[in-house]
mmCIF file of C-alpha atoms in Angstrom:
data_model
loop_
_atom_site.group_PDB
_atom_site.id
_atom_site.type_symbol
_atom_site.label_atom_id
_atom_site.label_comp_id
_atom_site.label_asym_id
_atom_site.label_seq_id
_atom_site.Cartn_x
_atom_site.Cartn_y
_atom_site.Cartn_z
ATOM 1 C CA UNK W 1 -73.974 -45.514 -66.375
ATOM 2 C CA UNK W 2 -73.915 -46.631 -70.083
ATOM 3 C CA UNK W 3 -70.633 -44.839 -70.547
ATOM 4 C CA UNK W 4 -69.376 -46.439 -67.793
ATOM 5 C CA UNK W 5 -70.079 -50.402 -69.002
ATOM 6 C CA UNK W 6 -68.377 -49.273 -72.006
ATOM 7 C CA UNK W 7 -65.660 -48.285 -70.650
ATOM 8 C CA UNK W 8 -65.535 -50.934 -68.075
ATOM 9 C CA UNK W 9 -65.832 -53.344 -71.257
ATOM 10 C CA UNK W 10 -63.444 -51.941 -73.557
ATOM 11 C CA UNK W 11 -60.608 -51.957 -70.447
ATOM 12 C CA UNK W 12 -61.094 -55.936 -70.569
ATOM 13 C CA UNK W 13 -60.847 -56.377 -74.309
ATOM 14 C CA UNK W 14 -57.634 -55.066 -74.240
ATOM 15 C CA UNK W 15 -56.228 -56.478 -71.365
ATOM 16 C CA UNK W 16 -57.555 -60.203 -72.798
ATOM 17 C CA UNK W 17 -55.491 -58.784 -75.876
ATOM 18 C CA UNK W 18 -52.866 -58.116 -74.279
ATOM 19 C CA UNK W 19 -52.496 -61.026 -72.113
ATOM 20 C CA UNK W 20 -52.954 -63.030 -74.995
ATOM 21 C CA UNK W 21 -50.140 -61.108 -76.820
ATOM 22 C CA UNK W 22 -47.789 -61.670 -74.304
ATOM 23 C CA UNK W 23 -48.710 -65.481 -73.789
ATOM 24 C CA UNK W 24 -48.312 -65.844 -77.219
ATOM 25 C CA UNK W 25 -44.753 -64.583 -77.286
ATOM 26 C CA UNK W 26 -43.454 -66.023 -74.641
ATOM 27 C CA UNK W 27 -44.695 -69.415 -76.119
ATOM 28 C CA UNK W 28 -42.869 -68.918 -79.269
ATOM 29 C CA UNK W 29 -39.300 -67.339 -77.301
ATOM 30 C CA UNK W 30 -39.941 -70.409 -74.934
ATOM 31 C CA UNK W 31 -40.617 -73.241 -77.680
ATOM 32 C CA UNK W 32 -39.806 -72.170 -80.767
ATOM 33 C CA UNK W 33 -37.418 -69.183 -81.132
ATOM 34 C CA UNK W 34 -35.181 -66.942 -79.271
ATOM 35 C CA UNK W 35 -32.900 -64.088 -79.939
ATOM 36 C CA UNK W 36 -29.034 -64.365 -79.138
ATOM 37 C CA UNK W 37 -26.169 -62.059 -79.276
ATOM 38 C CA UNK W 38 -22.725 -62.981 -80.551
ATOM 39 C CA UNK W 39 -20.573 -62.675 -77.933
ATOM 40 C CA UNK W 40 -16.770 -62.580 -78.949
ATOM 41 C CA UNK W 41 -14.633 -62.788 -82.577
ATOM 42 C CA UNK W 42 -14.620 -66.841 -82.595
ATOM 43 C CA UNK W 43 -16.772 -66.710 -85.341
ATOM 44 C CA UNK W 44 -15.418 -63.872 -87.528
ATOM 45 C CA UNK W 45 -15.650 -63.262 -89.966
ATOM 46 C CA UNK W 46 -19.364 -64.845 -90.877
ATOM 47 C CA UNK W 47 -20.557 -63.375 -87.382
ATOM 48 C CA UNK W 48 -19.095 -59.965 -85.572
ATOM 49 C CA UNK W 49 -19.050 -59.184 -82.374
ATOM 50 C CA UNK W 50 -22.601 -57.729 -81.226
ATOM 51 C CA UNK W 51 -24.538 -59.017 -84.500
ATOM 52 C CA UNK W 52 -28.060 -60.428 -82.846
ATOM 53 C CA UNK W 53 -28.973 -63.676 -84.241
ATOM 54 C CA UNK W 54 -32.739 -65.570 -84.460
ATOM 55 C CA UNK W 55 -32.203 -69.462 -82.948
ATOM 56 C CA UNK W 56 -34.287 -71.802 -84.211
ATOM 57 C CA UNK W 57 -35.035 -74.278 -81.131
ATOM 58 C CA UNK W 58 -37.420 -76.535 -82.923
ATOM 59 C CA UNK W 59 -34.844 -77.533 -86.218
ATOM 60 C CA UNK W 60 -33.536 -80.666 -84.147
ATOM 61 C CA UNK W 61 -36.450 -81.919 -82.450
ATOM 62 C CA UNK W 62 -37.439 -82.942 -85.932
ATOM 63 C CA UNK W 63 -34.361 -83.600 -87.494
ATOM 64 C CA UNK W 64 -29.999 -83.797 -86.644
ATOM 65 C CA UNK W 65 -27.448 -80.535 -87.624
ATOM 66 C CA UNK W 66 -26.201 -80.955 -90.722
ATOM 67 C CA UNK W 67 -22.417 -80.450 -91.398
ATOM 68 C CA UNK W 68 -21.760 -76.551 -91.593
ATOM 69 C CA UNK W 69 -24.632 -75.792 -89.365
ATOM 70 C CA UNK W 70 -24.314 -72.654 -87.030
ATOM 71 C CA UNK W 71 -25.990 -74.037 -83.582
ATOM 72 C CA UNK W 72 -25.719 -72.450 -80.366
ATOM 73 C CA UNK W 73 -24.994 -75.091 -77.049
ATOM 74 C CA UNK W 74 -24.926 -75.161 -73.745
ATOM 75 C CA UNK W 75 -20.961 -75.141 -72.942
ATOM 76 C CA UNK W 76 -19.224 -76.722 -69.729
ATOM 77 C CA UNK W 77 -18.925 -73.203 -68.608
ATOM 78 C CA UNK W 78 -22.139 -72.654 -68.107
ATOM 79 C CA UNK W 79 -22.476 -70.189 -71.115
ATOM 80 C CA UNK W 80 -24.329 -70.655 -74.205
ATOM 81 C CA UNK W 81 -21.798 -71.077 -77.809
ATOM 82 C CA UNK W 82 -22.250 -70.097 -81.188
ATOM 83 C CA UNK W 83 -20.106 -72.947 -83.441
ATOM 84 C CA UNK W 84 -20.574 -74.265 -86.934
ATOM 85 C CA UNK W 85 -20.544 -78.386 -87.134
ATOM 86 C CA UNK W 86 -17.704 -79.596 -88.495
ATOM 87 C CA UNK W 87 -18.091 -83.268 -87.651
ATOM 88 C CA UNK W 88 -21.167 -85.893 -86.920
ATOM 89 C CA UNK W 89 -21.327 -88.534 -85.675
ATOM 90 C CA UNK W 90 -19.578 -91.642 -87.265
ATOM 91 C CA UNK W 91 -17.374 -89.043 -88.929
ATOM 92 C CA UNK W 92 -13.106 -88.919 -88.522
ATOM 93 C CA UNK W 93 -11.846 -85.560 -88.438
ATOM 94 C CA UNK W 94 -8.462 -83.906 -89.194
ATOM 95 C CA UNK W 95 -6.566 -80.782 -90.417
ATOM 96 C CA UNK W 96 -3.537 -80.912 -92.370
ATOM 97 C CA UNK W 97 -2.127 -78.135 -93.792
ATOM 98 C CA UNK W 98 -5.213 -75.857 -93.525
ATOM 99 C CA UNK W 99 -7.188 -78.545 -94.988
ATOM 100 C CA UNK W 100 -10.280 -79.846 -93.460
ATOM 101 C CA UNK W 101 -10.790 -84.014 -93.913
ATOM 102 C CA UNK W 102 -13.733 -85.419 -92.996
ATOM 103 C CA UNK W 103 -13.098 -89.606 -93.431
ATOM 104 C CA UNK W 104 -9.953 -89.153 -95.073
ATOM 105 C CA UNK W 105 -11.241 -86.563 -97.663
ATOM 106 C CA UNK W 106 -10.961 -83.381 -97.995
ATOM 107 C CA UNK W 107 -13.328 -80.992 -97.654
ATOM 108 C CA UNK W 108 -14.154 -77.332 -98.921
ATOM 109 C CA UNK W 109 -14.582 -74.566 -96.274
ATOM 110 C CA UNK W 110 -15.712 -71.667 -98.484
ATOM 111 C CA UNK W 111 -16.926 -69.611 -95.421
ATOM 112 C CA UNK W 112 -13.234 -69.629 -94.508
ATOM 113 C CA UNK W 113 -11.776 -68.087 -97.717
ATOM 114 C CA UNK W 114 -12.681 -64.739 -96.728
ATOM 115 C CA UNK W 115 -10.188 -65.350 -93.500
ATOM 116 C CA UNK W 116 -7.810 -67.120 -95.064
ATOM 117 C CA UNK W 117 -6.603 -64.014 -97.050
ATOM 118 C CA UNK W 118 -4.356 -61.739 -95.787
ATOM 119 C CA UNK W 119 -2.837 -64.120 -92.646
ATOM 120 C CA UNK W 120 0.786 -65.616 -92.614
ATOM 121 C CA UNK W 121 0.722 -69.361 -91.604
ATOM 122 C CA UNK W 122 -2.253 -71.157 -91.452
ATOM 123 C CA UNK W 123 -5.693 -70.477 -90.134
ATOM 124 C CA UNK W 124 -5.980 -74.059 -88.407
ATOM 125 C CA UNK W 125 -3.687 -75.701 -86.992
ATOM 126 C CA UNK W 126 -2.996 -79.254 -87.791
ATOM 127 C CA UNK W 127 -4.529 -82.128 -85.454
ATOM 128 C CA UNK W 128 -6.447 -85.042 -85.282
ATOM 129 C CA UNK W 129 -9.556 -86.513 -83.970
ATOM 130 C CA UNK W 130 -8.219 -88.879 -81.801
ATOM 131 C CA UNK W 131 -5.198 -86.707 -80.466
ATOM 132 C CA UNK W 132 -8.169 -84.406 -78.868
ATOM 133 C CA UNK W 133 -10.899 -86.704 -77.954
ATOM 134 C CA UNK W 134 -9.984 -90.352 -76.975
ATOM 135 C CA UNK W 135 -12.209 -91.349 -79.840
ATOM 136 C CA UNK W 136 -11.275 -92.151 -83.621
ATOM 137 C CA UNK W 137 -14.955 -91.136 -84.851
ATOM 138 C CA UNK W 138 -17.679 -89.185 -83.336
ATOM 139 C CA UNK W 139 -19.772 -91.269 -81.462
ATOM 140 C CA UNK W 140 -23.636 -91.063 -81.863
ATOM 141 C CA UNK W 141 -24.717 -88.435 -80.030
ATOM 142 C CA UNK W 142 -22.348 -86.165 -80.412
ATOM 143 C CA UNK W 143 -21.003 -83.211 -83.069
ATOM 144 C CA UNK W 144 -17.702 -81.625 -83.646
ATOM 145 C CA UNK W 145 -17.384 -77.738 -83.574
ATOM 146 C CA UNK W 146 -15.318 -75.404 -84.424
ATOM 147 C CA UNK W 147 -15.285 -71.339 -84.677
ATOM 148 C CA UNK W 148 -14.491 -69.625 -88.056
ATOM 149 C CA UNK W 149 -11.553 -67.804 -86.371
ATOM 150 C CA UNK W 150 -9.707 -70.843 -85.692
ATOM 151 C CA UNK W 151 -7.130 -68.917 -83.913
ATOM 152 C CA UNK W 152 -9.389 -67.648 -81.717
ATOM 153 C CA UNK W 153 -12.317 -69.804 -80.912
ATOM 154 C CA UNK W 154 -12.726 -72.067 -77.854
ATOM 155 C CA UNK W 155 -14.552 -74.946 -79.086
ATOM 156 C CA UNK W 156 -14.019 -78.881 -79.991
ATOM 157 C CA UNK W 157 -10.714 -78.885 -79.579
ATOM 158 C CA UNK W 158 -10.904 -77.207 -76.252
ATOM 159 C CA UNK W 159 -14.130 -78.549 -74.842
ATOM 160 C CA UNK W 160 -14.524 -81.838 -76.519
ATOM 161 C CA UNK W 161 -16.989 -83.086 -78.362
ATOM 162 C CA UNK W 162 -20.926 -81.687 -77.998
ATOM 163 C CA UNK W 163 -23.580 -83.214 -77.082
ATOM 164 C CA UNK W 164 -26.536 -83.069 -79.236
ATOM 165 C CA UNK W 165 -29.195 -82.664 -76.767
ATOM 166 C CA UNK W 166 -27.052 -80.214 -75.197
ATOM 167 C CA UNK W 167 -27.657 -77.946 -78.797
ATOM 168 C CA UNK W 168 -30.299 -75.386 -78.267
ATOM 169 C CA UNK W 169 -31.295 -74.906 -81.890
ATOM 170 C CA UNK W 170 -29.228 -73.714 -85.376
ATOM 171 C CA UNK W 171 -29.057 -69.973 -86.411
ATOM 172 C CA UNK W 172 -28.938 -68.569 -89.583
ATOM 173 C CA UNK W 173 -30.465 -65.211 -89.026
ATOM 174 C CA UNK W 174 -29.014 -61.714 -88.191
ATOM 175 C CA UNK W 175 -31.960 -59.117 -87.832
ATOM 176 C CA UNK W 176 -29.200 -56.657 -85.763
ATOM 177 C CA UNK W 177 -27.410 -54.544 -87.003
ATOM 178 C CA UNK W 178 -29.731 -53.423 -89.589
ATOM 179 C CA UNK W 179 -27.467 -53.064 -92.238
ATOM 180 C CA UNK W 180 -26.014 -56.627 -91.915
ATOM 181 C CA UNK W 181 -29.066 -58.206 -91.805
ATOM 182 C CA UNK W 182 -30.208 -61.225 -93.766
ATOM 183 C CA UNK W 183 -29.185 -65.092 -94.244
ATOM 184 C CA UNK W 184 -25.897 -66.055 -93.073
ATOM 185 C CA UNK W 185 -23.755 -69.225 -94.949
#
């Protein structure tokens, strides 16, 4: 009968482990993390197709992205994007000869040299703010993004500008594949 209580006790302290285990994670995938996976080349070649990313979902409930952020948003597609800010708000955007200006100055893009080499033409094609968005600047509220693989990446100057609280959190983590993983710039 002894043997039995034990038993009978030991069964609960694991499932009150376990149940607190799994409330725990679901609190921090809910609230404060969650795992993505790249889908697509748009953001070759800092991200590859398949590499599994950490998002941070708290970052902008304290604070605003930061130019050269990675975020993933909610898209008008009804898909979630992985984009680095280019512009925020207040800013003027434009390309010119494969060079990013940012209020009429220009503006390094070292992520891009790696890309840049090797291609005929330019990576980015020339445009303006206002020629995509009926805006001059980027009103509050809102960031600019773009894909690494400008050739290839559906983003501001597809869908327009994004809305900051539709921004699910910045990502600067790949923990998959192993042998990538670590901080991404």
């Amino acid at each position: 009968m002894e043997a039995e209580g034990k038993k009978k006790n030991e069964v609960w302290e694991w499932s009150k482990a376990l149940l607190i285990a799994f409330g725990l994670a679901a609190i921090i995938r809910f609230f404060l993390f969650t795992p993505i996976v790249v889908d697509g080349e748009s953001m070759m070649p800092t991200l590859e197709h398949g590499d599994r990313m950490i998002v941070n979902k708290i970052g902008y409930d304290i604070g605003e992205p930061d130019r050269f952020d990675i975020i993933v948003f909610h898209a008008p597609e009804q898909k979630d994007y992985i984009k680095r800010v280019i512009g925020l708000p207040g800013d003027h955007v434009a390309y010119e000869e494969d060079q990013l200006f940012i209020n009429g100055e220009a503006v390094e893009e070292p992520y891009l040299d790696q890309y840049k080499t090797g291609i005929t033409g330019t990576l980015t094609e020339d445009f303006v703010l206002e020629d995509i968005t009926s805006h001059s600047t980027i009103p509050d509220g809102y960031v600019f993004v773009m894909g690494d693989n400008r050739r290839a990446s559906k983003d501001s100057r597809h869908i327009g500008l994004v809305p900051i609280d539709e921004v699910i959190g910045n990502t600067n983590f790949v923990f998959w594949p192993v042998d990538e993983a670590g901080i991404v710039k």
